[in-house]
Coordinates of C-alpha atoms in Angstrom, one line a residue:
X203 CA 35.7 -4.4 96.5
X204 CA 31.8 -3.9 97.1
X205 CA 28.8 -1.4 96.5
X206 CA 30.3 2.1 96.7
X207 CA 28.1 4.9 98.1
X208 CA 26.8 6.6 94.5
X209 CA 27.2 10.0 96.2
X210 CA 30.9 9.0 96.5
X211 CA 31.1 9.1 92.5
X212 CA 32.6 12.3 91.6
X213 CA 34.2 13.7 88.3
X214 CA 37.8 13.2 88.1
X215 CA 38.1 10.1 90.1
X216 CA 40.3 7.4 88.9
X217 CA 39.7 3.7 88.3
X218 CA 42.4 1.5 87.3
X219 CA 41.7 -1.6 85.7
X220 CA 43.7 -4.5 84.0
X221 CA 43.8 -2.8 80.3
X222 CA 43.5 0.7 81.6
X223 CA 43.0 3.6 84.0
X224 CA 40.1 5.7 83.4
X225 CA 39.0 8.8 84.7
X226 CA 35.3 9.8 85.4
X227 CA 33.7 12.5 83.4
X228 CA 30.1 13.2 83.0
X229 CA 27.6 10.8 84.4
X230 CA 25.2 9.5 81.8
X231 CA 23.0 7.4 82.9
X232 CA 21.9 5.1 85.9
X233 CA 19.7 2.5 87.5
X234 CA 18.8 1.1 90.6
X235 CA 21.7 -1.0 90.3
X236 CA 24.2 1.1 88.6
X237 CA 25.4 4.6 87.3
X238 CA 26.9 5.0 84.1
X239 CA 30.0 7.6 83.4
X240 CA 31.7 9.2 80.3
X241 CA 35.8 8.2 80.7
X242 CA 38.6 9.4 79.9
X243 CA 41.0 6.8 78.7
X244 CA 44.8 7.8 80.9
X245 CA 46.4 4.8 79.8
X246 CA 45.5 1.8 77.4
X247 CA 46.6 -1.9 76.8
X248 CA 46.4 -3.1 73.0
X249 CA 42.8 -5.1 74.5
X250 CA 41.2 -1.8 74.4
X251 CA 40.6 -0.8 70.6
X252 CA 41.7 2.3 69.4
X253 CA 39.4 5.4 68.0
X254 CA 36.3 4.0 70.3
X255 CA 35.0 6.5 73.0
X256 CA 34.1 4.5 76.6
X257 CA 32.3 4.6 79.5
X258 CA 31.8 3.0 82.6
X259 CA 28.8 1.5 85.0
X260 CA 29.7 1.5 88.5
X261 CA 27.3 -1.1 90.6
X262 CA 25.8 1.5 93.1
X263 CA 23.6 -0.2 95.4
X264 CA 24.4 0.9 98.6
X265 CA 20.7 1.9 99.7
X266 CA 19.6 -1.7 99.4
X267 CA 19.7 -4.0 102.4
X268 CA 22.9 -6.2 103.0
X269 CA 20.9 -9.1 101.7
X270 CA 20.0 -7.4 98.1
X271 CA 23.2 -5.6 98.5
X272 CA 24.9 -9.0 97.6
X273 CA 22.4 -10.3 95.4
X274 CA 23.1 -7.5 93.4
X275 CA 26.7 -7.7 93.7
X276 CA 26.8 -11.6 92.7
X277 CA 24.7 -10.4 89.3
X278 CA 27.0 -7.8 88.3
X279 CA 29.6 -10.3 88.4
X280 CA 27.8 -12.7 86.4
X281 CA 26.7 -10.1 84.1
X282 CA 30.6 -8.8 83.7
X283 CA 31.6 -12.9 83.3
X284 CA 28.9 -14.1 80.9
X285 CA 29.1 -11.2 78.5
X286 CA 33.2 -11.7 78.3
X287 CA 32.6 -15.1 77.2
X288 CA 30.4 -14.6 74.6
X289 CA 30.9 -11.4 73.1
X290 CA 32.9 -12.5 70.4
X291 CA 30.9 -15.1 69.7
X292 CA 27.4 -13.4 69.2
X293 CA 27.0 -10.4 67.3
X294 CA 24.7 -7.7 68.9
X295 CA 25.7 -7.9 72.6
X296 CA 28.0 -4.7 73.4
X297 CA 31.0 -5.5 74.8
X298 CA 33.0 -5.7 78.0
X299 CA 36.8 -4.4 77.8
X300 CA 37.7 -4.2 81.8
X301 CA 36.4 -4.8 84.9
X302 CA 37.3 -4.6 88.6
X303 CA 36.4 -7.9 88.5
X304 CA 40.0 -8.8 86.3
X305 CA 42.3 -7.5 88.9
X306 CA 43.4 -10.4 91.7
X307 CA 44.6 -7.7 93.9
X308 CA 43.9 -3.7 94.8
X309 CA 40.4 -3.6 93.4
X310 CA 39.1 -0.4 95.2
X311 CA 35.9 0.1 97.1
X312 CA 33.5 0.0 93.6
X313 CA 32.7 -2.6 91.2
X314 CA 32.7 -1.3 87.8
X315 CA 33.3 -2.6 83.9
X316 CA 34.4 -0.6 80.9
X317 CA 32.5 -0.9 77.8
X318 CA 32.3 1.4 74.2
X319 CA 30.0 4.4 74.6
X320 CA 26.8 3.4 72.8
X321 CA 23.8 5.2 71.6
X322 CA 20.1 4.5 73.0
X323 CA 18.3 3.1 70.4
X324 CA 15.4 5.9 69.4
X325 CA 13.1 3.7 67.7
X326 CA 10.2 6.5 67.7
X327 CA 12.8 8.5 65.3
X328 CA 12.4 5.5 62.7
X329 CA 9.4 6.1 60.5
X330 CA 10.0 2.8 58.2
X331 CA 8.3 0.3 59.9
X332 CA 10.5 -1.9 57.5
X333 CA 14.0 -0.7 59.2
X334 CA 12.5 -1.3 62.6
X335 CA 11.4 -4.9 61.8
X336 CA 15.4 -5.2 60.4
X337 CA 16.1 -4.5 63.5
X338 CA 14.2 -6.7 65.6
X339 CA 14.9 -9.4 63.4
X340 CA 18.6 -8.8 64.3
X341 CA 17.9 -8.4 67.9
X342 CA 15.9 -11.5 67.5
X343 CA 19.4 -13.4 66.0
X344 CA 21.3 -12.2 68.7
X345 CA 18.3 -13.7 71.5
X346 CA 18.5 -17.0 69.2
X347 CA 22.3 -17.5 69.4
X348 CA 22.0 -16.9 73.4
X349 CA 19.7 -19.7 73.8
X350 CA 21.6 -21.8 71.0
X351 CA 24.8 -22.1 73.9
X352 CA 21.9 -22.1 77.0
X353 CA 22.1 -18.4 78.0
X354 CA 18.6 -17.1 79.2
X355 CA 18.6 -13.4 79.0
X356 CA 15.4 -12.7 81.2
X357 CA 15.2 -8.6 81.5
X358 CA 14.4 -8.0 77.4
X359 CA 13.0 -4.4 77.1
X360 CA 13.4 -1.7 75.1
X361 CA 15.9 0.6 77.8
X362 CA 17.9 -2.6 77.1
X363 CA 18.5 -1.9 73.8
X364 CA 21.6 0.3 72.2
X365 CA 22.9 0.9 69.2
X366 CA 26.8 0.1 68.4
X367 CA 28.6 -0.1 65.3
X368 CA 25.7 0.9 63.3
X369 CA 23.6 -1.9 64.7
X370 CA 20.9 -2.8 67.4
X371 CA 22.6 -4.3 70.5
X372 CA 21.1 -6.0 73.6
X373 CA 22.7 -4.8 76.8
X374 CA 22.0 -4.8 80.5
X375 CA 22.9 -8.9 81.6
X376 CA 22.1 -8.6 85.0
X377 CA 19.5 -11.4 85.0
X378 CA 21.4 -13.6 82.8
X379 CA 21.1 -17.6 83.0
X380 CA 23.3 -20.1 82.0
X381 CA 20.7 -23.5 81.8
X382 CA 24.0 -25.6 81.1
X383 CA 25.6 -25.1 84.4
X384 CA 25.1 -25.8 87.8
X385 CA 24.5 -22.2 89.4
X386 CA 24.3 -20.7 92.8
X387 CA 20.4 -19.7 92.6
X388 CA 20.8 -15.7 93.4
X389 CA 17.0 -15.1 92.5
X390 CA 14.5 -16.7 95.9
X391 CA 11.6 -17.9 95.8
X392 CA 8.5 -15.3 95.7
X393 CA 11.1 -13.0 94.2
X394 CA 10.3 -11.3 90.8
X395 CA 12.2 -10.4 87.6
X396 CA 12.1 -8.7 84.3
X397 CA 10.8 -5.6 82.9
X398 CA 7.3 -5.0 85.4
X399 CA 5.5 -3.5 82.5
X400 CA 5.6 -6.0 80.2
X401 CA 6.8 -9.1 82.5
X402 CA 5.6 -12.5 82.1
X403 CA 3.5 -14.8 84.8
X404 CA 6.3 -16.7 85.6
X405 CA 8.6 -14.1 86.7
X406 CA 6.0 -11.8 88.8
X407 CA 5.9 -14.5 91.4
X408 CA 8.9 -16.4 91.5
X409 CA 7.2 -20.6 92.6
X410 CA 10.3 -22.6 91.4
X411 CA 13.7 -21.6 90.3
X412 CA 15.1 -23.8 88.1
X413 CA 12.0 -25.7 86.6
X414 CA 11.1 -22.8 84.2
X415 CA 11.9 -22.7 80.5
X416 CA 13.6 -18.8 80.5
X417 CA 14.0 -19.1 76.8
X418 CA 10.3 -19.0 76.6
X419 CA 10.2 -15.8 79.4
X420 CA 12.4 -14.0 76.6
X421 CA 9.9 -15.0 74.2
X422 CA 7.7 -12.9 75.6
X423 CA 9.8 -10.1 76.4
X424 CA 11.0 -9.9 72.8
X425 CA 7.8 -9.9 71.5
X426 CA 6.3 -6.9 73.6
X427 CA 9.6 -4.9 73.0
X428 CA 8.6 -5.9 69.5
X429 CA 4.8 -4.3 69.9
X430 CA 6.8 -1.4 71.7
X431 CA 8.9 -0.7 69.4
X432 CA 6.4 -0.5 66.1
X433 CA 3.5 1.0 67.9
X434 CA 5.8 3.9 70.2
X435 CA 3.7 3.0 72.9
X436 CA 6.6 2.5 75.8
X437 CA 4.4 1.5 78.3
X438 CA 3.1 -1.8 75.9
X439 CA 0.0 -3.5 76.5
X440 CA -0.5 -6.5 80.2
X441 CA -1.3 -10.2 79.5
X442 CA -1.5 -11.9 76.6
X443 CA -1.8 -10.2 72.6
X444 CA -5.7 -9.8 71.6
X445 CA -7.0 -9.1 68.5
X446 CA -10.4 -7.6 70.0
X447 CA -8.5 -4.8 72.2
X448 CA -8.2 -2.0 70.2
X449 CA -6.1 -1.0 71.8
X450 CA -3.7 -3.1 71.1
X451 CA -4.6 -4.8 68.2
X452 CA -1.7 -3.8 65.6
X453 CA -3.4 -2.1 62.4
X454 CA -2.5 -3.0 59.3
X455 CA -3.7 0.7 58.1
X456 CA -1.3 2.8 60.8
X457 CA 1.5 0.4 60.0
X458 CA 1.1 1.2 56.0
X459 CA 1.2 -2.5 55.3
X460 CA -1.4 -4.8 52.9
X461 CA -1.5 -7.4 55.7
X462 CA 0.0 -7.6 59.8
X463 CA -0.8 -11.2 59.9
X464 CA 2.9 -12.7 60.3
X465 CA 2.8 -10.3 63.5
X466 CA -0.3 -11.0 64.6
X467 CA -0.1 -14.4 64.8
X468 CA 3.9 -14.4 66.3
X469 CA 2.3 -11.9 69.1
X470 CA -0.2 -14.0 70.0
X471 CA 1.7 -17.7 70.2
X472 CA 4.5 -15.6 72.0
X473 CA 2.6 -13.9 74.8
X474 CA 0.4 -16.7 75.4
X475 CA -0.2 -16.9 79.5
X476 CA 1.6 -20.2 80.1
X477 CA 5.3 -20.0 79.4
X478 CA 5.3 -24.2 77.7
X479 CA 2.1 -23.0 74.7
X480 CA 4.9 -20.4 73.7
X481 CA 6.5 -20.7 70.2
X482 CA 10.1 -20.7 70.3
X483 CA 12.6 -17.8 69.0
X484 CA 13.2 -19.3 65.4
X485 CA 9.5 -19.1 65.0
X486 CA 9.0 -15.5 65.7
X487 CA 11.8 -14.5 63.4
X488 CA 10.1 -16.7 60.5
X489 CA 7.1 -14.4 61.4
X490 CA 8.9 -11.5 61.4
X491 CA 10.4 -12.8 58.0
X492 CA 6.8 -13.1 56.5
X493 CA 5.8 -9.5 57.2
X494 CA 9.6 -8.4 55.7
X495 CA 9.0 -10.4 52.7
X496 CA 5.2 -8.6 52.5
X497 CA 6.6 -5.3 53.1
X498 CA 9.1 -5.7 50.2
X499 CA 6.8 -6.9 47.8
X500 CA 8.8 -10.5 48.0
X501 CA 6.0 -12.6 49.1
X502 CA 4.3 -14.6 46.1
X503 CA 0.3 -14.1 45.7
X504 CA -0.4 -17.0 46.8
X505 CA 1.1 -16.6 50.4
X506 CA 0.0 -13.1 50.4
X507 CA -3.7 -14.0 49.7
X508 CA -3.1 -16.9 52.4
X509 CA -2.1 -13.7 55.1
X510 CA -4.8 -11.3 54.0
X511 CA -7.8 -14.0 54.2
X512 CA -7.0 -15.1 57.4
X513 CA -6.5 -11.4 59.0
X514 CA -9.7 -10.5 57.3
X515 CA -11.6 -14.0 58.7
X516 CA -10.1 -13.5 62.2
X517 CA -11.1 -9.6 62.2
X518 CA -14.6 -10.6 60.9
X519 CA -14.9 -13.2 64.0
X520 CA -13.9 -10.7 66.7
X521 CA -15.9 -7.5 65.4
X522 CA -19.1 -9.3 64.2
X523 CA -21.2 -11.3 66.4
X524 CA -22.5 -14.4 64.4
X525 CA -26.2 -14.8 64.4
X526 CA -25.6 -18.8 64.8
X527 CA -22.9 -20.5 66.4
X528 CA -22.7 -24.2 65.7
X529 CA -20.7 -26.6 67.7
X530 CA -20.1 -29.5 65.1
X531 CA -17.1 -32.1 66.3
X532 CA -17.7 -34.6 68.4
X533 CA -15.8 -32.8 71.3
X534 CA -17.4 -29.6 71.2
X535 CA -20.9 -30.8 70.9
X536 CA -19.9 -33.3 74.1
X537 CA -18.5 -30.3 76.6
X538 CA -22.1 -28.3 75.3
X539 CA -24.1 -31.3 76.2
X540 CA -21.9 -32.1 79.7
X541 CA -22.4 -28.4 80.4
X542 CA -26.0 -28.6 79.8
X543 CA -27.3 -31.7 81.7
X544 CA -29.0 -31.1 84.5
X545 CA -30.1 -27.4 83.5
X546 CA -32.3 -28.0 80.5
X547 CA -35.3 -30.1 79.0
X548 CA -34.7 -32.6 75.7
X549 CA -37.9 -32.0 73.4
X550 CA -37.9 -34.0 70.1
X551 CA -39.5 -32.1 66.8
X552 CA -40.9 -33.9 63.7
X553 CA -42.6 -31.8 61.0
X554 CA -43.5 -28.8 63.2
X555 CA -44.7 -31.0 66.4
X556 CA -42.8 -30.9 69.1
X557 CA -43.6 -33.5 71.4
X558 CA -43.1 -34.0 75.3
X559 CA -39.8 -32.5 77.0
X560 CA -37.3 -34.7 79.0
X561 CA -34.8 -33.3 81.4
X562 CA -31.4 -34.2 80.4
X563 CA -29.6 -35.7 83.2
X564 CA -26.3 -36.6 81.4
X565 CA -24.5 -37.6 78.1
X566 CA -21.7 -39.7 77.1
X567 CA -19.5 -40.3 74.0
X568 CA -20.0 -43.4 72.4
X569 CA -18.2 -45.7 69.6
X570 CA -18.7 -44.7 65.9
X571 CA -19.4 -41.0 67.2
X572 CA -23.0 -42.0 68.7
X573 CA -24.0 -40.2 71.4
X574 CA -25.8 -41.6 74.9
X575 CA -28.1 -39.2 76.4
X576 CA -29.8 -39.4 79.4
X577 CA -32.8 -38.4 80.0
X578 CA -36.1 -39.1 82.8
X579 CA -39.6 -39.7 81.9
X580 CA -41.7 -37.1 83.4
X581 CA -44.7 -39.7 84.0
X582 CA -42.6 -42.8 85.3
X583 CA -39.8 -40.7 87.0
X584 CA -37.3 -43.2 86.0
X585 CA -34.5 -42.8 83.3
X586 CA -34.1 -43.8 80.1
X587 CA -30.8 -43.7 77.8
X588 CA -31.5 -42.5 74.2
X589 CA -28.4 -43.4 71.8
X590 CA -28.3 -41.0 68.6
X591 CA -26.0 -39.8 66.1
X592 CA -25.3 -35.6 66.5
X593 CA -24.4 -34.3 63.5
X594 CA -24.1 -30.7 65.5
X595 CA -25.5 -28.2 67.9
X596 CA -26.9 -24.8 67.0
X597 CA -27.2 -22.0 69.3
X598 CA -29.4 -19.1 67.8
X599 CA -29.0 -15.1 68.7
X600 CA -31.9 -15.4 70.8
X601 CA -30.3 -18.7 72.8
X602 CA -32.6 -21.0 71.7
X603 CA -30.6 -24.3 71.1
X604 CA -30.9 -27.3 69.0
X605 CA -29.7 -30.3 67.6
X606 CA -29.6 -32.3 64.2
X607 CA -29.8 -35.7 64.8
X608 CA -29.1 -38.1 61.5
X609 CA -29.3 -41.6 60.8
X610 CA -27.2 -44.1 62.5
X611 CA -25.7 -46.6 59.6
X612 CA -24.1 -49.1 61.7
X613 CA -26.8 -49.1 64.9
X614 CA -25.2 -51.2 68.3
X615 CA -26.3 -54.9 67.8
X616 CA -27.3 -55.0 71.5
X617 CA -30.1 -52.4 71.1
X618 CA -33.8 -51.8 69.9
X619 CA -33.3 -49.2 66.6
X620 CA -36.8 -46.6 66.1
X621 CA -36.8 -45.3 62.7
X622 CA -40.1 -43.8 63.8
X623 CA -39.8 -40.8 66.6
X624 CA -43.3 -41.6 67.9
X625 CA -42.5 -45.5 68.2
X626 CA -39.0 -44.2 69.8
X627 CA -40.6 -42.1 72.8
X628 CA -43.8 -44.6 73.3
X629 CA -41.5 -47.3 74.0
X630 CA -41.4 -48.5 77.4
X631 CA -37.1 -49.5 76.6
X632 CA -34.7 -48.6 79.0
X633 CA -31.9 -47.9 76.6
X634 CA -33.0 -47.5 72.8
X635 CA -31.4 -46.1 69.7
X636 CA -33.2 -43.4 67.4
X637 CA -31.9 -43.6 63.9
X638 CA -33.4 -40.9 61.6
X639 CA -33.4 -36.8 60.3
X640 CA -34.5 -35.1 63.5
X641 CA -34.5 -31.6 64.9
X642 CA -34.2 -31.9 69.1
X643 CA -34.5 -28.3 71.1
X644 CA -32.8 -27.8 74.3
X645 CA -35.1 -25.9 76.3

């Protein structure tokens, strides 16, 4: 048994199988990796139900080098041997009835399973956003359960999705995982994985095998078919979900909904860049719950209001530049000042006079949130340390900068306290503390 020439696949050939012998009809469908045929059912064991139609993938590979050729090979098996064991377990996978892979003994040049005949799913012939969202939410279920008993699915795209007994189903396990087992890696370092469209960092570039959280890779995945899906727009959208690229950006007013937060916010935790800041897959189905219950009028005022402020806040911060941005914790207004040591002057303002400008050479967190700057005398050439207390940083349209500097109320014992600016900057102190209401410009 092996990778049969595709070319040798002709209508009316017979495959015999543990439950079954089946005769080709009409070819389908195929892959790189496979081609899919209509069958005939000759003759049936009671494992095959009755009144399904079926159909067959044949693993046709033959144009890939020996290497790949059993790479491939190894995954079909896997695929046929993971999906056996779990099909009755979790709803939405589409089954496996037969395979070469059953038979100990005369298993034939191809390697092939039998399955029911399923439909494509045609999401772009579903108008109700609402019936698409069912969907994904089941599809989401069925990705949930797979990592619940440590299966990894890893190639999550919308060709992967049929539709069988009247449901969304999730097909194609070729890249499967199982992270409870010791396996025999199949996938080499440098190789890549997944849909290439819409495929996450850490399968583009294969660095190391087994140190990678999959669950989070089909995170990703699921939540671009998602975008795919709802938009129409197969190709989807590279990189990480932002709200500024048009786009992209999912509108509330083409989706005919009062609010897309829920799905705004599970895009953008799902597709973020490194696979460990990813939300898990119960997380985006709560999101995906949240838009349902919005869509369906279920959602109480209170959450809705919650939704609509923050889409509208978010929006409002992306499409409108703010004429002041102001930097106010004590570790924001540190990285501004790091960032700006060394590149601008420290000029202290009292009452409309600004008085003589210092470089700033450095700044450090303090204690009670007290800031140390650093700063060198322009006459003496030597360095001073100024402690003050930021209250925050302001950064005006036309990049002038300053900061408001308050009173200290529990000064460092150890150092001389100015209440008075001009007393502060006469003083001839190599470390002193200001305490007071003062404007200083970064210039």
């Amino acid at each position: 048994m092996g990778i049969g020439d595709v070319n040798g696949l002709k209508s009316g050939m017979v495959f015999k199988g543990k439950f079954g012998t089946y005769k080709l009809l009409n070819k389908i469908g195929g892959g790189g990796n496979g081609t899919v045929f209509s069958v005939q059912v000759i003759s049936a064991e009671k494992q095959l139900p009755e009144g399904e139609k079926f159909v067959i993938k044949v693993l046709t590979a033959s144009h890939y080098s020996n290497e790949e050729r059993e790479k491939r090979e190894k995954r079909f098996e896997k695929e046929i041997q993971t999906v056996y064991r779990i099909q009755n377990e979790i709803a939405g996978i589409v089954p496996i009835y037969d395979s070469s892979y059953f038979l100990t003994e005369g298993r034939g040049d191809f390697s092939w399973y039998v399955m029911p005949e399923a439909l494509k799913y045609n999401f772009k012939s579903i108008r109700s956003i609402e019936e698409k969202l069912n969907d994904m939410r089941m599809l989401g279920e069925c990705i949930a359960q797979l990592h619940k008993r440590g299966f990894v699915h890893r190639d999550i795209k919308h060709q992967n999705l049929l539709v069988y007994k009247n449901r969304v189903c999730l097909a194609d396990f070729g890249l499967v995982w199982n992270m409870n087992e010791e396996e025999e890696h199949i996938t080499d370092i440098h190789d890549s994985m997944g849909p290439a469209a819409i495929r996450p960092p850490e399968l583009r570039n294969i660095e190391i095998v087994d140190k990678v959280d999959y669950r989070k890779s089909d995170v990703y995945l699921f939540a671009k078919t998602v975008w795919i899906v709802l938009t129409g727009v197969k190709r989807g959208f590279p990189e990480e979900y932002r709200r500024f690229d048009n786009s992209v950006y999912l509108s509330k007013k083409k989706l005919g909904v009062e609010t897309a937060e829920p799905l705004h916010e599970m895009l953008e935790l799902a597709t973020r860049h490194w696979w460990w800041e990813r939300i898990d897959m119960s997380a985006c189905i709560q999101h995906i719950d949240e838009q349902l219950s919005i869509i369906t009028k279920e959602s109480d005022d209170i959450a809705l209001g919650k939704w609509k402020y923050t889409e509208t806040v978010k929006e409002i911060c992306d499409a409108v530049l703010p004429d002041v941005r102001t930097y106010q914790g004590e570790t924001s207004v540190l990285a501004v000042l790091e960032r700006m040591a060394g590149a601008v002057n420290l000029a202290f303002e009292e009452a409309g006079k600004v008085y003589e400008s210092m470089p700033l050479k450095g700044a450090k967190l303090l204690p009670e949130n007290l800031f140390e700057l650093e700063v060198r005398n322009n006459y003496y050439r030597n360095k001073r340390k100024m402690v003050v207390k930021i209250d925050s940083i302001s950064i005006n349209e036309d990049l002038s900068c300053k900061m408001n500097i308050n009173i200290i109320t529990n000064p460092p014992n150890h150092l001389p306290v100015f209440t008075k600016l001009t007393e502060a900057l006469q003083s001839v102190d190599k470390q002193i503390c200001i305490s007071g209401r003062y404007i200083a410009r970064l210039m």
